Tab-separated table of C-alpha atoms in Angstrom:
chain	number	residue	atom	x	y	z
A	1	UNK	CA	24.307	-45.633	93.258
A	2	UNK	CA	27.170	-48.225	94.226
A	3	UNK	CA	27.141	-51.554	93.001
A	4	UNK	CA	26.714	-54.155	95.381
A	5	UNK	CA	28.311	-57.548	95.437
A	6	UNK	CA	25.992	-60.097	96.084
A	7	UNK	CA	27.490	-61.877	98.966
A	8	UNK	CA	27.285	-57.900	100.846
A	9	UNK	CA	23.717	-58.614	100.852
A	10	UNK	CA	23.601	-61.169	103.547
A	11	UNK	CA	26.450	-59.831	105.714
A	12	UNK	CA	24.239	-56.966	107.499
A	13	UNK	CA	22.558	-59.710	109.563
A	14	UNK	CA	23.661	-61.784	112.425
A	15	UNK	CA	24.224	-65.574	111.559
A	16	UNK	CA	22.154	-67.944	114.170
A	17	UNK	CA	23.773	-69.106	117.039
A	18	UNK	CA	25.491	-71.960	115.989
A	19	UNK	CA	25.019	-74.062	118.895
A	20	UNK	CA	21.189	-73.504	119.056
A	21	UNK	CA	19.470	-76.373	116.691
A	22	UNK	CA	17.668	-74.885	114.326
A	23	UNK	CA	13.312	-76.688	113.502
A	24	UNK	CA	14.118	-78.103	110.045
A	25	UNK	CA	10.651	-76.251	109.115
A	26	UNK	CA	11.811	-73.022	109.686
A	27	UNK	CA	14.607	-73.286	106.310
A	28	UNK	CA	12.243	-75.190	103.583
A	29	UNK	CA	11.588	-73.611	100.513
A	30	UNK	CA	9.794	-74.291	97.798
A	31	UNK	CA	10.622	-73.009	93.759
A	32	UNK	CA	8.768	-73.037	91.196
A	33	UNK	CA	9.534	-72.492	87.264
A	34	UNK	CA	8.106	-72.881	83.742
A	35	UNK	CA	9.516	-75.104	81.439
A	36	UNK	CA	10.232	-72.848	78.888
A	37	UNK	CA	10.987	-73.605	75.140
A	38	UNK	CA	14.786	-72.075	75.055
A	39	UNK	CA	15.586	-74.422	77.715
A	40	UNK	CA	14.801	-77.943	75.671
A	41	UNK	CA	17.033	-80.972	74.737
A	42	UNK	CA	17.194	-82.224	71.450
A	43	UNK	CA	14.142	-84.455	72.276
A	44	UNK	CA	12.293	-81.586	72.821
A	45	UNK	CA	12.346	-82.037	77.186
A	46	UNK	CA	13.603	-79.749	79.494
A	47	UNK	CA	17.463	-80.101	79.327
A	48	UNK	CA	19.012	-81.840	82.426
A	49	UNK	CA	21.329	-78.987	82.883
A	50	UNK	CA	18.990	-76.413	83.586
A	51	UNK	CA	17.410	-78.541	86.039
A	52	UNK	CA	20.484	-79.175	87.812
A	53	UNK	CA	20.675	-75.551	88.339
A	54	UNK	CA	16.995	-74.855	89.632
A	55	UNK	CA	17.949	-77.552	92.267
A	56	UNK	CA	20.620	-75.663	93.214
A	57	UNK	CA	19.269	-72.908	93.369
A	58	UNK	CA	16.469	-74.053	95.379
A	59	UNK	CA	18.913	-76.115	97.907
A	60	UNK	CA	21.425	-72.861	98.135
A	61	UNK	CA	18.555	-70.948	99.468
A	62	UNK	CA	17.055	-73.569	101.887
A	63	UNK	CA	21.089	-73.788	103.077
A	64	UNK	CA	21.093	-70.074	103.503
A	65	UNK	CA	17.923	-70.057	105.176
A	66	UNK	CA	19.122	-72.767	108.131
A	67	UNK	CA	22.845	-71.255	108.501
A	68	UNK	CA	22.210	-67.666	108.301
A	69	UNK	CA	24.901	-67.063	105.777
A	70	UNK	CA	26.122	-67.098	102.641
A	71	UNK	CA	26.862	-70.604	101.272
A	72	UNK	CA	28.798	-72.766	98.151
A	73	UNK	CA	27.594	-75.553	96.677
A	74	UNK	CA	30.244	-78.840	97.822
A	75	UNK	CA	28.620	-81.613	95.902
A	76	UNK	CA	25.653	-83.542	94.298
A	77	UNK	CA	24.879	-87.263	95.304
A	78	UNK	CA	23.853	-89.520	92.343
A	79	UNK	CA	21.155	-87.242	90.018
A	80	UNK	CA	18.465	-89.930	88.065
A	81	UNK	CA	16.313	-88.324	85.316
A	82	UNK	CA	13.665	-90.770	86.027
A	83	UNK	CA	10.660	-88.898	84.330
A	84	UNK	CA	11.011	-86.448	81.358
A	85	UNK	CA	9.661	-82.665	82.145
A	86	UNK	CA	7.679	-81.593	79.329
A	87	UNK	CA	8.249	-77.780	77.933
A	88	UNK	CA	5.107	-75.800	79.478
A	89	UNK	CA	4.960	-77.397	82.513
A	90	UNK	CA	5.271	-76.244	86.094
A	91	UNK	CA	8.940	-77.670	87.878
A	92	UNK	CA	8.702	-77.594	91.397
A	93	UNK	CA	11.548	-78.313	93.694
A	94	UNK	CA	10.462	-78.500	97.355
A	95	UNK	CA	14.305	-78.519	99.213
A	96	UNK	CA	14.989	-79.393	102.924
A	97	UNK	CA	17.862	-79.800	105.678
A	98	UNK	CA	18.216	-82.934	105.949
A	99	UNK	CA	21.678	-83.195	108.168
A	100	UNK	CA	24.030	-80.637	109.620
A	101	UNK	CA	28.046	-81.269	110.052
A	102	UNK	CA	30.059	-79.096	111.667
A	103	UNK	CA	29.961	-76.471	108.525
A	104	UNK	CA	28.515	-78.246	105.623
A	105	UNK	CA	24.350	-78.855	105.206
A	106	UNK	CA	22.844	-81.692	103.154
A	107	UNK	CA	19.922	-80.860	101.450
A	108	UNK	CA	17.626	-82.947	100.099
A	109	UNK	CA	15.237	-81.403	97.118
A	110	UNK	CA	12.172	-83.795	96.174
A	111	UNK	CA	11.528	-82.398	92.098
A	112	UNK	CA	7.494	-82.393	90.945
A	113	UNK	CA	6.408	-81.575	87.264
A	114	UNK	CA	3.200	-80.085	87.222
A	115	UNK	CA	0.143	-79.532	84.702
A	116	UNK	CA	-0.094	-76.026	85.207
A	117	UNK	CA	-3.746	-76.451	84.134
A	118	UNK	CA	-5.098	-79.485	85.464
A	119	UNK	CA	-2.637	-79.306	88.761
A	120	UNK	CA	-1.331	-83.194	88.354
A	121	UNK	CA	2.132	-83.719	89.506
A	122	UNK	CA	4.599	-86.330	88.412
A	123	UNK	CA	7.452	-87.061	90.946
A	124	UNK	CA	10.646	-86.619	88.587
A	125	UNK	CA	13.785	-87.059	90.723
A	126	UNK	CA	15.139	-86.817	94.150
A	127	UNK	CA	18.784	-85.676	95.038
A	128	UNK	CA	20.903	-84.596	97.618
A	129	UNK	CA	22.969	-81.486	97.688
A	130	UNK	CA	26.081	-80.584	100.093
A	131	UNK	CA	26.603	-76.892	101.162
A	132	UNK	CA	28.912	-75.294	102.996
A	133	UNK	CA	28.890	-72.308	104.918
A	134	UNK	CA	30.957	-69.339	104.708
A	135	UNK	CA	32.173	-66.243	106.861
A	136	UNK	CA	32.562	-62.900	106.090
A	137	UNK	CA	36.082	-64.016	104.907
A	138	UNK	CA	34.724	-66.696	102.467
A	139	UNK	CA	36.189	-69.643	105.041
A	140	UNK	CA	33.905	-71.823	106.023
A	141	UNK	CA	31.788	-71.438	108.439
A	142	UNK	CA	29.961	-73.465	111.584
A	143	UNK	CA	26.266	-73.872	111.082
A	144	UNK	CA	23.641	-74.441	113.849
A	145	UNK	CA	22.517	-78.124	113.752
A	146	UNK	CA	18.774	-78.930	112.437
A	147	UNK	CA	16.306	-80.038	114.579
A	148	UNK	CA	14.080	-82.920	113.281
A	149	UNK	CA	10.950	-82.974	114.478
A	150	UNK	CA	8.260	-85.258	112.262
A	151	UNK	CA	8.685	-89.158	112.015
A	152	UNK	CA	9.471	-87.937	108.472
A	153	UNK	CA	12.821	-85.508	109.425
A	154	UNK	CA	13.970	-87.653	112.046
A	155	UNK	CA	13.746	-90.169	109.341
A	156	UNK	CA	15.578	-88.159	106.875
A	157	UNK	CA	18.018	-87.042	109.434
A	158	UNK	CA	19.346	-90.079	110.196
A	159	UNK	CA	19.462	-90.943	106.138
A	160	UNK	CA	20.942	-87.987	105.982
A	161	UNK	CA	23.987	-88.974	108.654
A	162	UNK	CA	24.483	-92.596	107.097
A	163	UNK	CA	25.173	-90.738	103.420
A	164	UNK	CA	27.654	-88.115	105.034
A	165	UNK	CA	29.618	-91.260	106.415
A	166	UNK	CA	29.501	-92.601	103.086
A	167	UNK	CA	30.603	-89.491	101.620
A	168	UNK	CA	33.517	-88.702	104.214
A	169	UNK	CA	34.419	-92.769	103.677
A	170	UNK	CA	34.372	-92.332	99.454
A	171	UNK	CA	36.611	-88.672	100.003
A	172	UNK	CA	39.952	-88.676	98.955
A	173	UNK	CA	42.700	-87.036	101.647
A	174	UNK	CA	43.051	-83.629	101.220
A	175	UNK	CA	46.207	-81.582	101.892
A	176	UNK	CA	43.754	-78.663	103.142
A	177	UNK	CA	41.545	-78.925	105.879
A	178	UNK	CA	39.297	-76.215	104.367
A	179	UNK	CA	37.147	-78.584	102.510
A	180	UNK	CA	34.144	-78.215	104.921
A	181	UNK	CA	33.743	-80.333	107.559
């Protein structure tokens, strides 16, 4: 049996059109994970690292999901641990497209802590992730733009476009124009 590189996976299938928007429904995803006991802080929580990669992981899939491709995490607005997660209960990240550039994706991932018996959630933290797209070549890519539908996405969508200006305002000049979008 050959080994298979990971990014092989995706490349049998056709990316979307990229001028077709894309129904922001149609790329949400929702993980879930126990907060297990190897993955505590020393105050006995879940440890803010391993969160920071379920969210990513959660947000790299919803990206993959709405461009069709394979995709690289670009950055992480402002992260606020604003409730502890307790070791045995249920993290749920709940990730969305919020706004499309040319090849990069913010997603926005809304994180829940959950009673696994009782079912009551507790709103921990909200961030936004960047993404960008890549080719078969690992350059990036162009993604279709998203499609807001609800009060709620058109709402987010235009959030979403104020922080990218913010972002491209805050961004350094780069001698490469590879950076995304």
């Amino acid at each position: 049996m050959s080994k298979i590189r990971p990014v092989e996976i995706y490349l049998d299938s056709e990316p979307p059109d990229p001028e077709v928007p894309r129904p922001v429904r149609g790329s949400q995803v929702t993980f879930a994970d126990l907060a297990e006991p190897q993955s505590q802080n020393v105050a006995g929580t879940l440890f803010g690292g391993v969160l920071l990669g379920f969210i990513d992981r959660a947000a790299a899939f919803c990206a993959m999901k709405h461009a069709g491709r394979p995709v690289v995490t670009k950055s992480f607005d402002e992260v606020e641990f604003n409730e502890p997660i307790y070791i045995g209960e249920l993290v749920v990240a709940h990730a969305s497209v919020n706004f499309t550039g040319r090849t990069s994706m913010e997603v926005g991932v809304r994180v829940m802590a959950q009673n696994p018996i009782t079912g009551v959630e507790r709103h921990t933290n909200t961030c936004y992730a960047t993404f960008v797209a890549l080719d078969e070549n690992g350059r990036p890519a162009r993604v279709p733009p998203i499609l807001p539908e609800t009060d709620e996405e058109k709402r987010r969508h235009a959030d979403g476009q104020r922080r990218r200006e913010e972002r491209l305002a805050r961004r350094r000049p780069r001698p490469s124009s590879a950076s995304g979008d």
